[in-house]
């Protein structure tokens, strides 16, 4: 899959599992999944997997795709969000994924200030 | 992941592995991977995995996302392409994925008559 780096596209299998860092270079977690608009094919959210302390399972943070910036040095994505913003961000438990209804979509857009 | 069907988005993990049929309802293969535009987050191709006769490995057909129509009865995607069109379509061996360069992109767009 190294060939993908020389092109304008990247494979979903490559994105899944990629590390995510904050602006200080601390690892936040990794991408677990992508949420794609069924009609347009637009990736709306990259779902950050985070935590998993003491075998309690991990939390999922849906991050708007355009929040993620790829950093070639880190070989991962950087999210320009401070700790407080991320700590207050919408999340769900691995075992309790929401339906991603239009309402949930709206909550996320609002939190991150994304205008679809 | 059943909850995803009630929303406007679908998870990449759900798309991967979904069966693909022709218009007669014959199974062509399944989705192996998605190729996503790095900058815009637009899914450009869903890669159809097909074949695998006699342990020879499978071929991959990158299909433009908007060619795929989801059919709830089949619980899979339908591609409105005739046999000849698919047989002549750009493909590659599992072990020999191309770089998805702008030139390759252009070849695919041209073959399927997609204007990005």
Coordinates of N, CA and C in Angstrom, one line a residue:
Chain A
X1 N 0.8 -1.2 0.0 CA 0.0 0.0 0.0 C 0.9 1.3 0.0
X2 N 2.2 1.1 -0.1 CA 3.0 2.3 -0.1 C 2.8 3.1 -1.3
X3 N 2.3 2.5 -2.4 CA 2.1 3.2 -3.6 C 1.1 4.3 -3.5
X4 N 0.1 4.1 -2.6 CA -0.9 5.0 -2.4 C -0.4 6.4 -2.0
X5 N 0.8 6.5 -1.4 CA 1.3 7.8 -1.0 C 1.7 8.7 -2.2
X6 N 1.9 8.1 -3.3 CA 2.3 8.8 -4.5 C 1.1 9.3 -5.3
X7 N -0.1 9.1 -4.8 CA -1.2 9.4 -5.6 C -2.1 10.4 -4.8
X8 N -3.2 10.8 -5.4 CA -4.1 11.8 -4.8 C -5.1 11.1 -3.9
X9 N -5.1 9.8 -3.9 CA -6.1 9.0 -3.2 C -5.4 8.1 -2.1
X10 N -6.2 7.8 -1.1 CA -5.7 6.9 -0.1 C -6.7 5.8 0.2
X11 N -6.3 4.6 0.5 CA -7.3 3.5 0.7 C -7.8 3.6 2.1
X12 N -9.1 3.2 2.2 CA -9.8 3.2 3.5 C -9.0 2.3 4.5
X13 N -8.5 1.2 3.9 CA -7.8 0.2 4.8 C -6.5 0.8 5.3
X14 N -6.0 1.7 4.5 CA -4.7 2.4 5.0 C -5.1 3.4 6.1
X15 N -6.2 4.1 5.9 CA -6.6 5.2 6.9 C -6.9 4.5 8.2
X16 N -7.7 3.4 8.2 CA -8.1 2.7 9.4 C -6.8 2.2 10.1
X17 N -6.7 2.6 11.3 CA -5.5 2.1 12.1 C -4.4 3.2 12.2
X18 N -4.5 4.3 11.3 CA -3.5 5.3 11.4 C -3.6 6.1 12.7
X19 N -2.4 6.4 13.2 CA -2.3 7.1 14.5 C -2.8 8.6 14.3
X20 N -3.3 9.1 15.4 CA -3.8 10.5 15.5 C -3.1 11.2 16.6
X21 N -2.5 12.4 16.4 CA -1.8 13.1 17.3 C -2.4 14.5 17.6
X22 N -2.1 15.1 18.7 CA -2.4 16.5 19.0 C -1.3 17.3 18.4
X23 N -1.5 18.6 18.5 CA -0.5 19.5 18.0 C 0.9 19.5 18.7
X24 N 0.9 18.9 19.9 CA 2.2 18.8 20.6 C 2.9 17.5 20.2
X25 N 2.3 16.7 19.4 CA 2.9 15.4 19.0 C 2.5 14.3 19.9
X26 N 1.6 14.5 20.8 CA 1.2 13.4 21.7 C 0.2 12.5 21.0
X27 N 0.3 11.2 21.1 CA -0.6 10.3 20.4 C -2.0 10.3 21.2
X28 N -3.0 10.6 20.4 CA -4.4 10.6 21.0 C -5.0 9.2 20.9
X29 N -4.8 8.6 19.8 CA -5.4 7.3 19.5 C -5.2 6.9 18.0
X30 N -6.1 6.2 17.5 CA -6.0 5.9 16.1 C -7.3 5.8 15.4
X31 N -7.3 5.9 14.1 CA -8.6 5.9 13.3 C -9.2 4.5 13.3
X32 N -10.4 4.4 13.7 CA -11.0 3.1 13.8 C -11.9 2.8 12.5
X33 N -12.5 3.9 12.0 CA -13.6 3.7 11.0 C -13.8 5.0 10.4
X34 N -14.5 5.0 9.2 CA -14.9 6.2 8.5 C -16.4 6.2 8.3
X35 N -17.0 7.3 8.5 CA -18.4 7.4 8.2 C -18.6 8.2 7.0
X36 N -19.3 7.6 6.0 CA -19.4 8.1 4.6 C -20.8 8.4 4.3
X37 N -21.0 9.6 3.7 CA -22.3 10.0 3.3 C -22.8 9.0 2.1
X38 N -23.9 8.4 2.4 CA -24.3 7.3 1.4 C -24.5 7.8 0.0
X39 N -25.1 9.0 -0.1 CA -25.5 9.5 -1.4 C -24.3 10.1 -2.1
X40 N -23.6 11.0 -1.5 CA -22.5 11.7 -2.2 C -21.1 11.0 -2.1
X41 N -21.0 10.0 -1.2 CA -19.7 9.4 -1.1 C -18.7 10.2 -0.4
X42 N -19.1 11.3 0.3 CA -18.2 12.1 1.0 C -17.9 11.5 2.4
X43 N -16.6 11.4 2.7 CA -16.3 11.0 4.1 C -16.6 12.2 5.0
X44 N -17.5 12.0 5.9 CA -17.8 13.0 6.9 C -17.0 12.9 8.2
X45 N -16.9 11.7 8.7 CA -16.2 11.6 10.0 C -15.2 10.5 9.9
X46 N -14.0 10.8 10.5 CA -13.1 9.7 10.8 C -13.2 9.5 12.3
X47 N -13.5 8.2 12.6 CA -13.8 7.9 14.0 C -12.5 7.6 14.8
X48 N -12.1 8.5 15.7 CA -11.0 8.3 16.5 C -11.3 7.3 17.7
X49 N -10.4 6.3 17.8 CA -10.5 5.4 18.9 C -9.5 5.8 19.9
X50 N -10.0 5.9 21.1 CA -9.2 6.5 22.2 C -9.5 5.8 23.5
X51 N -8.4 5.6 24.3 CA -8.6 5.1 25.7 C -8.4 3.6 25.7
X52 N -9.3 2.9 26.4 CA -9.2 1.5 26.6 C -8.4 1.1 27.8
X53 N -8.5 2.0 28.8 CA -7.8 1.7 30.1 C -8.4 0.6 30.9
X54 N -7.6 -0.2 31.5 CA -8.1 -1.3 32.4 C -9.1 -2.2 31.8
X55 N -9.0 -2.4 30.5 CA -9.9 -3.4 29.8 C -11.3 -2.9 29.8
X56 N -11.5 -1.6 29.9 CA -12.9 -1.1 29.9 C -13.5 -0.8 28.5
X57 N -12.7 -1.2 27.5 CA -13.2 -0.8 26.1 C -12.8 0.6 25.8
X58 N -12.9 1.0 24.6 CA -12.5 2.3 24.1 C -13.6 3.2 23.8
X59 N -13.3 4.5 23.8 CA -14.3 5.5 23.4 C -14.1 5.8 21.9
X60 N -15.1 6.3 21.3 CA -15.0 6.7 19.9 C -15.4 8.2 19.7
X61 N -14.6 8.9 19.0 CA -14.8 10.3 18.8 C -14.9 10.5 17.3
X62 N -16.1 10.9 16.8 CA -16.2 11.1 15.4 C -15.7 12.5 15.1
X63 N -14.6 12.6 14.3 CA -14.0 13.9 13.9 C -14.3 14.2 12.5
X64 N -14.7 15.4 12.2 CA -14.9 15.8 10.8 C -13.6 15.6 10.0
X65 N -13.8 15.0 8.9 CA -12.6 14.7 8.0 C -11.7 15.8 7.8
X66 N -12.2 17.0 7.6 CA -11.4 18.1 7.3 C -10.7 18.7 8.5
X67 N -10.9 18.2 9.7 CA -10.2 18.6 10.9 C -8.8 17.9 10.9
X68 N -8.7 16.7 10.3 CA -7.5 15.9 10.3 C -6.5 16.4 9.2
X69 N -5.3 16.7 9.7 CA -4.2 17.0 8.8 C -3.2 16.0 8.8
X70 N -2.8 15.5 7.6 CA -1.8 14.4 7.6 C -0.4 15.0 7.8
X71 N 0.4 14.4 8.6 CA 1.7 14.9 8.9 C 2.7 13.7 8.5
X72 N 3.5 14.0 7.5 CA 4.4 13.0 6.9 C 5.5 12.6 7.9
X73 N 5.9 13.6 8.8 CA 7.0 13.2 9.8 C 6.4 12.3 10.8
X74 N 5.2 12.5 11.3 CA 4.6 11.6 12.3 C 4.0 10.4 11.6
X75 N 3.8 10.4 10.3 CA 3.1 9.3 9.6 C 1.8 9.1 10.3
X76 N 1.1 10.2 10.5 CA -0.2 10.1 11.1 C -1.0 11.4 11.0
X77 N -2.2 11.4 11.5 CA -3.0 12.7 11.4 C -2.8 13.5 12.7
X78 N -2.8 14.8 12.4 CA -2.8 15.8 13.6 C -4.1 16.5 13.6
X79 N -4.6 16.6 14.8 CA -5.9 17.3 15.0 C -5.6 18.6 15.8
X80 N -5.9 19.7 15.2 CA -5.6 21.0 15.9 C -6.6 21.4 16.9
X81 N -6.8 20.5 17.9 CA -7.8 20.7 18.9 C -7.1 20.7 20.3
X82 N -7.4 21.7 21.1 CA -6.8 21.6 22.4 C -7.5 20.5 23.3
X83 N -6.8 20.3 24.4 CA -7.2 19.1 25.3 C -8.7 19.3 25.8
X84 N -9.0 20.6 26.1 CA -10.4 20.8 26.7 C -11.4 20.6 25.6
X85 N -11.1 21.0 24.3 CA -12.0 20.8 23.2 C -12.3 19.3 23.0
X86 N -11.2 18.6 23.0 CA -11.3 17.1 22.8 C -12.0 16.4 23.9
X87 N -11.7 16.9 25.2 CA -12.3 16.2 26.3 C -13.8 16.5 26.4
X88 N -14.2 17.6 25.8 CA -15.7 17.9 25.8 C -16.4 17.4 24.6
X89 N -15.7 16.8 23.7 CA -16.2 16.4 22.4 C -17.2 15.2 22.5
X90 N -18.2 15.2 21.5 CA -19.1 14.1 21.5 C -18.3 12.8 21.3
X91 N -18.7 11.8 22.1 CA -18.1 10.5 22.1 C -19.1 9.4 22.4
X92 N -18.7 8.2 22.1 CA -19.6 7.1 22.5 C -18.7 5.9 22.8
X93 N -19.3 5.0 23.6 CA -18.6 3.7 23.9 C -18.6 2.8 22.7
X94 N -17.5 2.0 22.6 CA -17.4 1.1 21.5 C -18.6 0.2 21.3
X95 N -19.2 -0.1 22.4 CA -20.4 -1.0 22.3 C -21.7 -0.3 22.2
X96 N -21.7 1.0 22.1 CA -22.9 1.8 22.1 C -22.9 2.9 21.0
X97 N -22.6 2.5 19.8 CA -22.6 3.4 18.7 C -23.9 4.0 18.4
X98 N -24.0 5.4 18.2 CA -25.2 6.0 17.9 C -25.6 5.8 16.4
X99 N -26.8 6.2 16.1 CA -27.4 6.0 14.8 C -26.9 7.0 13.7
X100 N -26.1 8.0 14.1 CA -25.7 9.0 13.2 C -26.9 9.6 12.4
X101 N -27.9 9.9 13.2 CA -29.1 10.5 12.6 C -28.7 11.9 12.2
X102 N -29.6 12.6 11.4 CA -29.4 14.0 11.0 C -29.2 14.9 12.3
X103 N -29.9 14.5 13.4 CA -29.7 15.3 14.6 C -28.3 15.2 15.2
X104 N -27.8 14.0 15.2 CA -26.5 13.7 15.7 C -25.5 14.4 14.9
X105 N -25.7 14.3 13.6 CA -24.8 15.0 12.6 C -24.8 16.5 12.9
X106 N -25.9 17.1 13.2 CA -26.0 18.5 13.5 C -25.3 18.9 14.8
X107 N -25.4 18.0 15.8 CA -24.6 18.2 17.0 C -23.1 18.3 16.8
X108 N -22.7 17.3 16.0 CA -21.3 17.2 15.7 C -20.8 18.5 14.9
X109 N -21.5 18.8 13.9 CA -21.2 20.0 13.1 C -21.1 21.2 13.9
X110 N -22.1 21.3 14.8 CA -22.1 22.5 15.7 C -20.9 22.5 16.6
X111 N -20.6 21.4 17.2 CA -19.5 21.3 18.1 C -18.2 21.7 17.5
X112 N -17.9 21.2 16.3 CA -16.7 21.5 15.6 C -16.7 22.7 14.7
X113 N -17.9 23.3 14.6 CA -18.0 24.5 13.7 C -17.9 24.2 12.3
X114 N -18.4 23.0 11.9 CA -18.3 22.6 10.5 C -19.6 22.9 9.8
X115 N -19.5 23.5 8.6 CA -20.7 23.8 7.9 C -20.7 22.9 6.6
X116 N -21.6 22.0 6.6 CA -21.6 21.0 5.5 C -22.1 21.6 4.2
Chain B
X1 N -23.8 -2.7 13.9 CA -23.8 -1.7 12.9 C -25.1 -1.5 12.2
X2 N -26.1 -2.2 12.6 CA -27.4 -2.1 12.0 C -28.0 -0.7 12.1
X3 N -27.6 0.0 13.1 CA -28.0 1.4 13.3 C -27.7 2.3 12.1
X4 N -26.6 2.0 11.4 CA -26.1 2.8 10.4 C -27.1 2.9 9.2
X5 N -28.0 2.0 9.1 CA -29.0 2.0 8.0 C -30.1 3.0 8.2
X6 N -30.2 3.5 9.4 CA -31.2 4.5 9.7 C -30.7 5.9 9.5
X7 N -29.4 6.0 9.1 CA -28.8 7.4 9.0 C -28.4 7.7 7.6
X8 N -27.9 8.9 7.4 CA -27.4 9.2 6.1 C -26.0 8.8 5.8
X9 N -25.3 8.2 6.8 CA -24.0 7.8 6.6 C -23.8 6.3 6.8
X10 N -22.8 5.8 6.3 CA -22.5 4.4 6.4 C -21.0 4.2 6.7
X11 N -20.7 3.2 7.5 CA -19.3 3.1 7.9 C -18.5 2.3 6.9
X12 N -17.2 2.7 6.8 CA -16.3 2.1 5.8 C -16.2 0.6 6.1
X13 N -16.2 0.2 7.3 CA -16.1 -1.2 7.7 C -17.4 -2.0 7.2
X14 N -18.5 -1.2 7.2 CA -19.7 -1.9 6.7 C -19.7 -2.1 5.2
X15 N -19.1 -1.1 4.5 CA -19.1 -1.1 3.0 C -18.1 -2.2 2.6
X16 N -17.0 -2.3 3.3 CA -16.0 -3.3 2.9 C -16.6 -4.7 3.2
X17 N -16.6 -5.5 2.2 CA -17.2 -6.9 2.3 C -18.6 -7.0 1.8
X18 N -19.2 -5.8 1.4 CA -20.6 -5.9 0.9 C -20.6 -6.5 -0.5
X19 N -21.5 -7.3 -0.8 CA -21.6 -7.9 -2.1 C -22.0 -6.9 -3.2
X20 N -21.6 -7.2 -4.4 CA -21.9 -6.4 -5.6 C -22.5 -7.3 -6.6
X21 N -23.6 -6.9 -7.2 CA -24.4 -7.6 -8.2 C -24.5 -6.9 -9.5
X22 N -24.7 -7.7 -10.5 CA -25.1 -7.0 -11.8 C -26.6 -6.8 -11.8
X23 N -27.1 -6.2 -12.9 CA -28.5 -5.9 -13.0 C -29.4 -7.1 -13.0
X24 N -28.9 -8.2 -13.4 CA -29.7 -9.5 -13.4 C -29.7 -10.1 -12.0
X25 N -29.0 -9.6 -11.0 CA -28.9 -10.1 -9.7 C -27.9 -11.2 -9.5
X26 N -27.0 -11.3 -10.5 CA -25.9 -12.2 -10.3 C -24.8 -11.6 -9.5
X27 N -24.2 -12.3 -8.6 CA -23.1 -11.8 -7.8 C -21.8 -11.6 -8.6
X28 N -21.3 -10.4 -8.5 CA -20.0 -10.2 -9.2 C -18.8 -10.4 -8.3
X29 N -19.0 -10.0 -7.1 CA -17.9 -10.1 -6.1 C -18.3 -9.2 -4.9
X30 N -17.3 -8.7 -4.2 CA -17.6 -7.8 -3.1 C -16.6 -6.7 -3.0
X31 N -17.0 -5.7 -2.2 CA -16.1 -4.5 -2.1 C -15.0 -4.8 -1.2
X32 N -13.8 -4.6 -1.6 CA -12.6 -4.9 -0.9 C -12.1 -3.7 -0.1
X33 N -12.2 -2.5 -0.8 CA -11.5 -1.3 -0.3 C -12.1 -0.1 -0.9
X34 N -11.9 1.1 -0.3 CA -12.4 2.3 -0.9 C -11.2 3.2 -1.1
X35 N -11.2 3.9 -2.2 CA -10.1 4.9 -2.5 C -10.6 6.3 -2.3
X36 N -10.0 7.0 -1.4 CA -10.5 8.3 -1.0 C -9.6 9.4 -1.4
X37 N -10.2 10.5 -1.9 CA -9.4 11.7 -2.3 C -8.8 12.3 -1.0
X38 N -7.5 12.4 -0.9 CA -6.9 12.8 0.3 C -7.3 14.2 0.8
X39 N -7.4 15.1 -0.2 CA -7.7 16.5 0.2 C -9.2 16.7 0.5
X40 N -10.1 16.2 -0.4 CA -11.5 16.5 -0.2 C -12.3 15.5 0.7
X41 N -11.7 14.3 0.8 CA -12.4 13.2 1.6 C -13.5 12.6 0.8
X42 N -13.5 12.8 -0.5 CA -14.5 12.2 -1.4 C -14.1 10.8 -1.7
X43 N -15.0 9.8 -1.5 CA -14.7 8.5 -2.0 C -14.8 8.5 -3.5
X44 N -13.7 8.1 -4.2 CA -13.7 8.1 -5.6 C -14.0 6.7 -6.2
X45 N -13.4 5.7 -5.6 CA -13.6 4.4 -6.1 C -13.9 3.4 -4.9
X46 N -14.8 2.5 -5.2 CA -15.0 1.3 -4.4 C -14.4 0.2 -5.2
X47 N -13.5 -0.5 -4.6 CA -12.7 -1.5 -5.3 C -13.4 -2.9 -5.2
X48 N -13.9 -3.3 -6.3 CA -14.6 -4.6 -6.4 C -13.6 -5.8 -6.5
X49 N -13.7 -6.7 -5.6 CA -12.9 -7.9 -5.6 C -13.6 -9.0 -6.4
X50 N -13.0 -9.6 -7.3 CA -13.7 -10.5 -8.2 C -12.7 -11.7 -8.6
X51 N -13.3 -12.8 -8.7 CA -12.6 -14.0 -9.2 C -12.0 -14.8 -8.1
X52 N -10.7 -15.2 -8.3 CA -10.1 -16.0 -7.3 C -10.2 -17.5 -7.6
X53 N -10.2 -17.8 -9.0 CA -10.4 -19.2 -9.4 C -9.1 -19.9 -9.2
X54 N -9.2 -21.2 -8.8 CA -8.0 -22.1 -8.8 C -6.9 -21.5 -7.9
X55 N -7.2 -20.8 -6.9 CA -6.2 -20.2 -6.0 C -5.2 -19.2 -6.7
X56 N -5.7 -18.6 -7.7 CA -4.8 -17.7 -8.5 C -4.9 -16.3 -7.9
X57 N -5.6 -16.1 -6.8 CA -5.7 -14.7 -6.3 C -6.8 -14.0 -7.0
X58 N -7.2 -12.9 -6.6 CA -8.4 -12.2 -7.2 C -8.0 -10.9 -7.9
X59 N -8.8 -10.5 -8.8 CA -8.7 -9.3 -9.5 C -9.4 -8.2 -8.8
X60 N -8.9 -6.9 -8.9 CA -9.5 -5.8 -8.3 C -10.0 -4.8 -9.5
X61 N -11.3 -4.4 -9.4 CA -11.8 -3.4 -10.3 C -12.2 -2.2 -9.6
X62 N -11.5 -1.1 -9.8 CA -11.9 0.2 -9.1 C -13.2 0.7 -9.8
X63 N -14.3 0.8 -9.1 CA -15.5 1.3 -9.7 C -15.8 2.7 -9.1
X64 N -16.1 3.7 -10.0 CA -16.5 5.0 -9.4 C -17.7 4.8 -8.4
X65 N -17.6 5.5 -7.3 CA -18.5 5.4 -6.2 C -20.0 5.6 -6.7
X66 N -20.2 6.5 -7.6 CA -21.5 6.8 -8.0 C -22.1 5.9 -9.0
X67 N -21.3 4.9 -9.4 CA -21.8 3.8 -10.3 C -22.6 2.8 -9.4
X68 N -22.2 2.7 -8.2 CA -22.8 1.7 -7.2 C -24.2 2.2 -6.7
X69 N -25.2 1.4 -6.9 CA -26.5 1.7 -6.3 C -26.8 0.6 -5.3
X70 N -27.2 1.1 -4.1 CA -27.5 0.2 -3.0 C -28.9 -0.4 -3.2
X71 N -29.0 -1.7 -3.1 CA -30.3 -2.4 -3.3 C -30.6 -3.1 -2.0
X72 N -31.7 -2.6 -1.3 CA -32.1 -3.1 0.0 C -32.5 -4.6 -0.1
X73 N -33.1 -5.0 -1.2 CA -33.6 -6.4 -1.3 C -32.4 -7.3 -1.4
X74 N -31.4 -7.0 -2.2 CA -30.2 -7.8 -2.3 C -29.3 -7.6 -1.1
X75 N -29.5 -6.5 -0.4 CA -28.5 -6.1 0.7 C -27.1 -6.0 0.1
X76 N -27.0 -5.4 -1.0 CA -25.7 -5.2 -1.7 C -25.8 -4.1 -2.7
X77 N -24.7 -3.9 -3.4 CA -24.7 -2.9 -4.4 C -24.9 -3.5 -5.8
X78 N -25.6 -2.7 -6.6 CA -25.8 -3.2 -8.0 C -25.1 -2.2 -8.9
X79 N -24.4 -2.8 -9.9 CA -23.7 -1.9 -10.8 C -24.4 -2.1 -12.2
X80 N -24.8 -1.0 -12.8 CA -25.6 -1.1 -14.0 C -24.6 -1.2 -15.2
X81 N -23.8 -2.2 -15.2 CA -22.8 -2.3 -16.3 C -23.0 -3.7 -16.9
X82 N -23.0 -3.8 -18.3 CA -23.2 -5.1 -18.9 C -21.9 -5.9 -18.8
X83 N -22.0 -7.1 -19.1 CA -20.8 -8.1 -19.0 C -19.6 -7.6 -19.7
X84 N -19.9 -7.1 -21.0 CA -18.8 -6.7 -21.8 C -18.0 -5.5 -21.2
X85 N -18.8 -4.6 -20.7 CA -18.2 -3.4 -20.1 C -17.3 -3.8 -18.9
X86 N -17.8 -4.7 -18.1 CA -17.1 -5.1 -16.9 C -15.8 -5.9 -17.3
X87 N -16.0 -6.8 -18.3 CA -14.9 -7.6 -18.7 C -13.8 -6.8 -19.3
X88 N -14.1 -5.6 -19.9 CA -13.1 -4.8 -20.5 C -12.6 -3.7 -19.5
X89 N -13.1 -3.7 -18.3 CA -12.8 -2.7 -17.4 C -11.4 -2.7 -16.8
X90 N -10.8 -1.6 -16.5 CA -9.5 -1.6 -15.8 C -9.5 -2.5 -14.6
X91 N -8.5 -3.3 -14.5 CA -8.4 -4.2 -13.3 C -6.9 -4.4 -13.0
X92 N -6.7 -4.9 -11.8 CA -5.3 -5.3 -11.5 C -5.3 -6.5 -10.5
X93 N -4.2 -7.2 -10.5 CA -4.1 -8.3 -9.6 C -3.9 -7.8 -8.2
X94 N -4.5 -8.6 -7.2 CA -4.4 -8.3 -5.8 C -3.0 -7.9 -5.4
X95 N -2.0 -8.6 -6.0 CA -0.6 -8.4 -5.6 C 0.1 -7.3 -6.4
X96 N -0.7 -6.7 -7.2 CA 0.0 -5.7 -8.2 C -0.8 -4.4 -8.3
X97 N -1.2 -3.8 -7.1 CA -2.0 -2.6 -7.1 C -1.2 -1.4 -7.8
X98 N -1.9 -0.7 -8.6 CA -1.3 0.5 -9.2 C -1.2 1.6 -8.2
X99 N -0.5 2.7 -8.7 CA -0.2 3.8 -7.8 C -1.4 4.8 -7.7
X100 N -2.5 4.6 -8.5 CA -3.6 5.5 -8.6 C -3.0 7.0 -8.8
X101 N -2.2 7.0 -9.8 CA -1.7 8.3 -10.2 C -2.8 9.1 -10.9
X102 N -2.6 10.4 -11.1 CA -3.6 11.2 -11.9 C -3.9 10.6 -13.2
X103 N -2.8 10.0 -13.9 CA -3.0 9.4 -15.2 C -4.0 8.2 -15.1
X104 N -3.8 7.4 -14.1 CA -4.6 6.2 -13.9 C -6.1 6.6 -13.6
X105 N -6.2 7.6 -12.8 CA -7.4 8.3 -12.5 C -8.2 8.7 -13.7
X106 N -7.4 9.3 -14.6 CA -8.0 9.8 -15.9 C -8.5 8.6 -16.8
X107 N -7.7 7.5 -16.8 CA -8.1 6.3 -17.5 C -9.4 5.8 -17.0
X108 N -9.5 5.7 -15.7 CA -10.7 5.2 -15.1 C -11.9 6.1 -15.4
X109 N -11.7 7.4 -15.2 CA -12.8 8.4 -15.5 C -13.3 8.2 -16.9
X110 N -12.3 8.1 -17.8 CA -12.6 8.0 -19.2 C -13.4 6.7 -19.5
X111 N -13.0 5.6 -18.9 CA -13.6 4.3 -19.2 C -15.1 4.3 -18.7
X112 N -15.3 4.9 -17.6 CA -16.7 4.9 -17.0 C -17.5 6.2 -17.4
X113 N -16.8 7.1 -18.1 CA -17.5 8.3 -18.4 C -17.9 9.2 -17.3
X114 N -17.0 9.2 -16.3 CA -17.2 10.0 -15.1 C -16.5 11.3 -15.2
X115 N -17.1 12.4 -14.9 CA -16.5 13.7 -14.9 C -16.4 14.2 -13.5
X116 N -15.1 14.2 -13.0 CA -14.9 14.6 -11.6 C -15.1 16.1 -11.4

